[in-house]
Amino acid sequence: MISPALRVLIVDDEKSNLVILSDLLKREAQISLANCGKLGLKKAQELKPDIILLDVMMPDFDGFEVIKELKACEITRQIPVIFITGLGDVESEEKGFELGACDYIQKPFHLGIAKARVRLHLTLARQCIMLEELANVDPLTSIANRRKYDEQITNEWAAAQRNKTEIVLAMIDVDQFKQYNDNYGHSAGDLVLSQVGKALNLQLQRPRDFVARYGGEEFVVIIADTNTEGAQKTLENCKQAIEALNIKHEFSQHQQITISIGAVICQPELEQKPEAALKQADEMLYQAKQNGRNRIEWFNQGS
């Protein structure tokens, strides 16, 4: 069964080798082909495959030159490269490993060995993907964590600067959560955070809408390429979704679990940093708490 998360790029100037290897591996991963080094580099940057099978001997741009370019590029430097070679000398093999190759497949192909070597590296690639996903997930709520937020806001902020679009940052806090923990216990508090995280995530309908657990009982939302009206509706839906959970909280002024939200909408200038916008959202969150909780307070940089 083909896994959509795994792709092998085969770079070889001999059509027969491309046919043999693609037929051999088509049940292991999605296969992409390139018949020269320069096309291989282009496809590697566009597709970001999980493994590259790279012929050493090619007329325009040999495998050693290609791997140097791959390892010099931020986008492709982490992709494992398996050399395909008919060279049998130790010096060439050593050179390949020094340049960053992870393995060799010798020509003429022994199909069983070639398949086993690629399968091994695909297994390692799957494990790396799983570890990367786990590193970005908050284990309690199963949504993104602070690490993933830092990555996401860096990308979205840069995109907003480049495209001159507006972006919303919102800080969300579970109201009077300490009192809930103190009176109902930490296990009950953990369950509340899990329910809140999942409920918030369900309200973010667009592919780039993003929520993460920021820490403790705080969550952060990014709504990119938006306007005030659309963002207000999304955050109002978030607030109402938590109310709709109907989680009893006798030690809250609202008698149930609610959230307060502080939000900022802005069009980032080149010198601006997202930390400043997040600080403004946090100040709005404090204002929402002061004004009675279970509400949204906005800061509009353009007003």
Short mmCIF file of N, CA and C in Angstrom, two decimals, residues 163-271:
data_model
loop_
_atom_site.label_atom_id
_atom_site.label_comp_id
_atom_site.label_asym_id
_atom_site.label_seq_id
_atom_site.Cartn_x
_atom_site.Cartn_y
_atom_site.Cartn_z
N ASN A 163 2.95 39.37 1.57
CA ASN A 163 1.72 39.56 0.79
C ASN A 163 0.91 40.77 1.22
N LYS A 164 1.39 41.45 2.29
CA LYS A 164 0.70 42.64 2.83
C LYS A 164 -0.75 42.30 3.20
N THR A 165 -0.91 41.19 3.91
CA THR A 165 -2.23 40.77 4.37
C THR A 165 -2.30 40.89 5.90
N GLU A 166 -3.52 40.85 6.41
CA GLU A 166 -3.71 40.98 7.85
C GLU A 166 -3.65 39.61 8.52
N ILE A 167 -3.22 39.64 9.76
CA ILE A 167 -3.12 38.42 10.55
C ILE A 167 -3.66 38.68 11.95
N VAL A 168 -4.29 37.68 12.53
CA VAL A 168 -4.84 37.80 13.88
C VAL A 168 -4.08 36.86 14.81
N LEU A 169 -3.70 37.39 15.96
CA LEU A 169 -3.16 36.58 17.04
C LEU A 169 -4.10 36.71 18.22
N ALA A 170 -4.46 35.59 18.81
CA ALA A 170 -5.37 35.62 19.96
C ALA A 170 -4.82 34.76 21.09
N MET A 171 -4.80 35.32 22.30
CA MET A 171 -4.45 34.57 23.50
C MET A 171 -5.74 34.18 24.21
N ILE A 172 -5.84 32.92 24.59
CA ILE A 172 -7.06 32.39 25.22
C ILE A 172 -6.68 31.77 26.56
N ASP A 173 -7.47 32.08 27.56
CA ASP A 173 -7.20 31.55 28.90
C ASP A 173 -8.49 30.97 29.48
N VAL A 174 -8.40 29.80 30.10
CA VAL A 174 -9.55 29.21 30.76
C VAL A 174 -9.81 29.97 32.05
N ASP A 175 -11.01 30.49 32.20
CA ASP A 175 -11.34 31.37 33.33
C ASP A 175 -11.32 30.61 34.65
N GLN A 176 -10.65 31.23 35.62
CA GLN A 176 -10.61 30.74 37.00
C GLN A 176 -10.27 29.24 37.07
N PHE A 177 -9.26 28.90 36.29
CA PHE A 177 -8.85 27.50 36.20
C PHE A 177 -8.18 27.00 37.48
N LYS A 178 -7.46 27.88 38.16
CA LYS A 178 -6.83 27.48 39.42
C LYS A 178 -7.88 27.02 40.43
N GLN A 179 -8.97 27.78 40.51
CA GLN A 179 -10.04 27.40 41.44
C GLN A 179 -10.65 26.05 41.05
N TYR A 180 -10.73 25.80 39.74
CA TYR A 180 -11.25 24.51 39.28
C TYR A 180 -10.32 23.38 39.72
N ASN A 181 -9.03 23.56 39.48
CA ASN A 181 -8.05 22.55 39.87
C ASN A 181 -8.06 22.31 41.37
N ASP A 182 -8.11 23.41 42.14
CA ASP A 182 -8.05 23.30 43.60
C ASP A 182 -9.26 22.55 44.16
N ASN A 183 -10.41 22.69 43.52
CA ASN A 183 -11.64 22.13 44.08
C ASN A 183 -12.08 20.81 43.43
N TYR A 184 -11.70 20.59 42.18
CA TYR A 184 -12.12 19.37 41.51
C TYR A 184 -10.97 18.39 41.29
N GLY A 185 -9.74 18.85 41.50
CA GLY A 185 -8.58 17.97 41.34
C GLY A 185 -7.90 18.14 39.99
N HIS A 186 -6.61 17.79 39.95
CA HIS A 186 -5.81 18.00 38.74
C HIS A 186 -6.22 17.06 37.61
N SER A 187 -6.70 15.88 37.92
CA SER A 187 -7.15 14.98 36.86
C SER A 187 -8.36 15.57 36.13
N ALA A 188 -9.28 16.14 36.90
CA ALA A 188 -10.44 16.80 36.29
C ALA A 188 -9.99 18.02 35.49
N GLY A 189 -9.00 18.74 36.02
CA GLY A 189 -8.47 19.90 35.30
C GLY A 189 -7.83 19.50 33.98
N ASP A 190 -7.09 18.39 33.99
CA ASP A 190 -6.48 17.91 32.74
C ASP A 190 -7.55 17.57 31.70
N LEU A 191 -8.63 16.96 32.17
CA LEU A 191 -9.72 16.61 31.25
C LEU A 191 -10.34 17.87 30.65
N VAL A 192 -10.49 18.90 31.46
CA VAL A 192 -11.03 20.17 30.96
C VAL A 192 -10.12 20.74 29.86
N LEU A 193 -8.82 20.76 30.10
CA LEU A 193 -7.89 21.30 29.11
C LEU A 193 -7.96 20.51 27.80
N SER A 194 -8.09 19.19 27.93
CA SER A 194 -8.21 18.36 26.73
C SER A 194 -9.48 18.69 25.96
N GLN A 195 -10.59 18.83 26.68
CA GLN A 195 -11.86 19.16 26.03
C GLN A 195 -11.82 20.55 25.39
N VAL A 196 -11.22 21.50 26.09
CA VAL A 196 -11.13 22.86 25.55
C VAL A 196 -10.27 22.88 24.29
N GLY A 197 -9.12 22.20 24.33
CA GLY A 197 -8.24 22.17 23.16
C GLY A 197 -8.94 21.59 21.94
N LYS A 198 -9.64 20.49 22.13
CA LYS A 198 -10.34 19.85 21.01
C LYS A 198 -11.47 20.74 20.49
N ALA A 199 -12.21 21.38 21.41
CA ALA A 199 -13.32 22.25 21.00
C ALA A 199 -12.81 23.45 20.21
N LEU A 200 -11.70 24.04 20.65
CA LEU A 200 -11.13 25.17 19.91
C LEU A 200 -10.70 24.75 18.52
N ASN A 201 -10.06 23.61 18.44
CA ASN A 201 -9.56 23.11 17.16
C ASN A 201 -10.68 22.89 16.15
N LEU A 202 -11.84 22.45 16.65
CA LEU A 202 -12.97 22.20 15.76
C LEU A 202 -13.55 23.47 15.15
N GLN A 203 -13.31 24.60 15.78
CA GLN A 203 -13.87 25.86 15.28
C GLN A 203 -13.02 26.49 14.18
N LEU A 204 -11.81 25.99 14.01
CA LEU A 204 -10.90 26.57 13.01
C LEU A 204 -11.05 25.80 11.71
N GLN A 205 -11.84 26.37 10.82
CA GLN A 205 -12.29 25.63 9.64
C GLN A 205 -11.34 25.72 8.45
N ARG A 206 -10.60 26.83 8.32
CA ARG A 206 -9.74 26.99 7.15
C ARG A 206 -8.43 26.23 7.37
N PRO A 207 -7.80 25.75 6.29
CA PRO A 207 -6.59 24.94 6.44
C PRO A 207 -5.46 25.63 7.22
N ARG A 208 -5.34 26.95 7.10
CA ARG A 208 -4.23 27.64 7.77
C ARG A 208 -4.59 28.16 9.15
N ASP A 209 -5.85 28.09 9.55
CA ASP A 209 -6.20 28.46 10.92
C ASP A 209 -5.49 27.51 11.88
N PHE A 210 -5.04 28.05 13.01
CA PHE A 210 -4.11 27.28 13.84
C PHE A 210 -4.36 27.56 15.32
N VAL A 211 -4.33 26.51 16.13
CA VAL A 211 -4.41 26.67 17.58
C VAL A 211 -3.36 25.79 18.23
N ALA A 212 -2.77 26.29 19.30
CA ALA A 212 -1.78 25.53 20.06
C ALA A 212 -2.00 25.78 21.54
N ARG A 213 -1.60 24.80 22.33
CA ARG A 213 -1.54 25.02 23.77
C ARG A 213 -0.25 25.77 24.05
N TYR A 214 -0.39 26.95 24.60
CA TYR A 214 0.77 27.81 24.81
C TYR A 214 1.50 27.47 26.10
N GLY A 215 0.73 27.02 27.08
CA GLY A 215 1.30 26.66 28.37
C GLY A 215 0.22 26.73 29.44
N GLY A 216 0.24 25.80 30.40
CA GLY A 216 -0.77 25.82 31.46
C GLY A 216 -2.16 25.77 30.88
N GLU A 217 -3.00 26.74 31.26
CA GLU A 217 -4.37 26.80 30.74
C GLU A 217 -4.51 27.82 29.62
N GLU A 218 -3.39 28.23 29.01
CA GLU A 218 -3.41 29.22 27.94
C GLU A 218 -3.26 28.56 26.58
N PHE A 219 -4.03 29.09 25.62
CA PHE A 219 -3.97 28.64 24.23
C PHE A 219 -3.72 29.86 23.35
N VAL A 220 -3.17 29.63 22.18
CA VAL A 220 -2.93 30.72 21.24
C VAL A 220 -3.49 30.33 19.88
N VAL A 221 -4.13 31.29 19.21
CA VAL A 221 -4.75 31.06 17.90
C VAL A 221 -4.12 32.00 16.89
N ILE A 222 -3.84 31.46 15.69
CA ILE A 222 -3.38 32.27 14.56
C ILE A 222 -4.44 32.15 13.47
N ILE A 223 -4.93 33.31 13.02
CA ILE A 223 -5.85 33.34 11.88
C ILE A 223 -5.18 34.22 10.82
N ALA A 224 -4.64 33.59 9.79
CA ALA A 224 -3.87 34.30 8.78
C ALA A 224 -4.74 34.72 7.60
N ASP A 225 -4.28 35.76 6.89
CA ASP A 225 -4.94 36.21 5.66
C ASP A 225 -6.44 36.39 5.89
N THR A 226 -6.76 37.29 6.83
CA THR A 226 -8.14 37.42 7.28
C THR A 226 -8.56 38.89 7.32
N ASN A 227 -9.78 39.12 7.76
CA ASN A 227 -10.25 40.48 8.04
C ASN A 227 -10.92 40.47 9.41
N THR A 228 -11.23 41.64 9.91
CA THR A 228 -11.76 41.75 11.27
C THR A 228 -13.07 40.97 11.43
N GLU A 229 -13.95 41.11 10.45
CA GLU A 229 -15.26 40.45 10.58
C GLU A 229 -15.12 38.93 10.64
N GLY A 230 -14.31 38.37 9.75
CA GLY A 230 -14.14 36.92 9.73
C GLY A 230 -13.48 36.39 10.98
N ALA A 231 -12.45 37.12 11.45
CA ALA A 231 -11.74 36.70 12.66
C ALA A 231 -12.63 36.80 13.89
N GLN A 232 -13.43 37.87 13.96
CA GLN A 232 -14.33 38.03 15.11
C GLN A 232 -15.32 36.87 15.18
N LYS A 233 -15.84 36.48 14.03
CA LYS A 233 -16.79 35.37 14.00
C LYS A 233 -16.13 34.07 14.46
N THR A 234 -14.90 33.83 14.00
CA THR A 234 -14.20 32.60 14.39
C THR A 234 -13.96 32.57 15.90
N LEU A 235 -13.50 33.68 16.47
CA LEU A 235 -13.21 33.70 17.90
C LEU A 235 -14.49 33.66 18.74
N GLU A 236 -15.55 34.26 18.22
CA GLU A 236 -16.83 34.17 18.92
C GLU A 236 -17.32 32.72 18.93
N ASN A 237 -17.10 32.02 17.82
CA ASN A 237 -17.45 30.59 17.76
C ASN A 237 -16.64 29.80 18.79
N CYS A 238 -15.37 30.17 18.96
CA CYS A 238 -14.53 29.49 19.95
C CYS A 238 -15.10 29.68 21.35
N LYS A 239 -15.46 30.92 21.67
CA LYS A 239 -16.00 31.20 23.00
C LYS A 239 -17.31 30.44 23.23
N GLN A 240 -18.18 30.43 22.24
CA GLN A 240 -19.47 29.75 22.37
C GLN A 240 -19.29 28.23 22.45
N ALA A 241 -18.29 27.71 21.75
CA ALA A 241 -18.05 26.25 21.78
C ALA A 241 -17.66 25.79 23.18
N ILE A 242 -16.91 26.62 23.89
CA ILE A 242 -16.52 26.25 25.26
C ILE A 242 -17.74 26.34 26.19
N GLU A 243 -18.56 27.35 26.01
CA GLU A 243 -19.79 27.44 26.79
C GLU A 243 -20.67 26.21 26.53
N ALA A 244 -20.71 25.77 25.26
CA ALA A 244 -21.57 24.65 24.89
C ALA A 244 -21.11 23.33 25.49
N LEU A 245 -19.89 23.27 25.99
CA LEU A 245 -19.43 22.06 26.67
C LEU A 245 -20.19 21.83 27.98
N ASN A 246 -20.69 22.93 28.56
CA ASN A 246 -21.48 22.87 29.80
C ASN A 246 -20.75 22.12 30.91
N ILE A 247 -19.48 22.48 31.11
CA ILE A 247 -18.71 21.86 32.19
C ILE A 247 -18.94 22.66 33.48
N LYS A 248 -19.49 22.02 34.46
CA LYS A 248 -19.85 22.68 35.71
C LYS A 248 -18.62 23.21 36.44
N HIS A 249 -18.70 24.47 36.90
CA HIS A 249 -17.61 25.09 37.68
C HIS A 249 -18.26 25.97 38.75
N GLU A 250 -18.58 25.37 39.87
CA GLU A 250 -19.30 26.09 40.94
C GLU A 250 -18.48 27.22 41.53
N PHE A 251 -17.17 27.23 41.28
CA PHE A 251 -16.30 28.22 41.91
C PHE A 251 -15.92 29.33 40.92
N SER A 252 -16.72 29.41 39.85
CA SER A 252 -16.56 30.48 38.86
C SER A 252 -17.79 31.37 38.90
N GLN A 253 -17.58 32.64 38.56
CA GLN A 253 -18.72 33.57 38.55
C GLN A 253 -19.76 33.17 37.52
N HIS A 254 -19.37 32.37 36.51
CA HIS A 254 -20.31 31.96 35.47
C HIS A 254 -20.85 30.55 35.71
N GLN A 255 -20.41 29.91 36.79
CA GLN A 255 -20.90 28.59 37.19
C GLN A 255 -20.59 27.49 36.18
N GLN A 256 -19.76 27.77 35.22
CA GLN A 256 -19.32 26.76 34.27
C GLN A 256 -17.98 27.19 33.68
N ILE A 257 -17.32 26.25 32.99
CA ILE A 257 -16.05 26.58 32.35
C ILE A 257 -16.29 27.54 31.19
N THR A 258 -15.54 28.65 31.20
CA THR A 258 -15.59 29.63 30.11
C THR A 258 -14.16 30.04 29.78
N ILE A 259 -14.02 30.79 28.71
CA ILE A 259 -12.70 31.31 28.33
C ILE A 259 -12.77 32.81 28.11
N SER A 260 -11.64 33.45 28.33
CA SER A 260 -11.46 34.85 27.96
C SER A 260 -10.46 34.92 26.82
N ILE A 261 -10.67 35.88 25.92
CA ILE A 261 -9.83 35.98 24.72
C ILE A 261 -9.34 37.41 24.55
N GLY A 262 -8.04 37.55 24.31
CA GLY A 262 -7.47 38.83 23.92
C GLY A 262 -6.91 38.69 22.52
N ALA A 263 -7.29 39.59 21.62
CA ALA A 263 -6.91 39.42 20.21
C ALA A 263 -6.36 40.72 19.64
N VAL A 264 -5.48 40.56 18.66
CA VAL A 264 -4.93 41.69 17.93
C VAL A 264 -4.97 41.36 16.45
N ILE A 265 -5.39 42.33 15.63
CA ILE A 265 -5.34 42.18 14.19
C ILE A 265 -4.40 43.24 13.63
N CYS A 266 -3.51 42.82 12.75
CA CYS A 266 -2.54 43.76 12.22
C CYS A 266 -2.04 43.31 10.86
N GLN A 267 -1.46 44.26 10.14
CA GLN A 267 -0.74 43.96 8.91
C GLN A 267 0.73 44.20 9.20
N PRO A 268 1.50 43.16 9.38
CA PRO A 268 2.88 43.32 9.86
C PRO A 268 3.76 44.14 8.91
N GLU A 269 4.47 45.10 9.47
CA GLU A 269 5.49 45.83 8.73
C GLU A 269 6.78 45.02 8.74
N LEU A 270 7.71 45.39 7.88
CA LEU A 270 8.95 44.62 7.75
C LEU A 270 9.73 44.52 9.03
N GLU A 271 9.77 45.60 9.82
CA GLU A 271 10.57 45.58 11.04
C GLU A 271 9.85 44.98 12.24
#
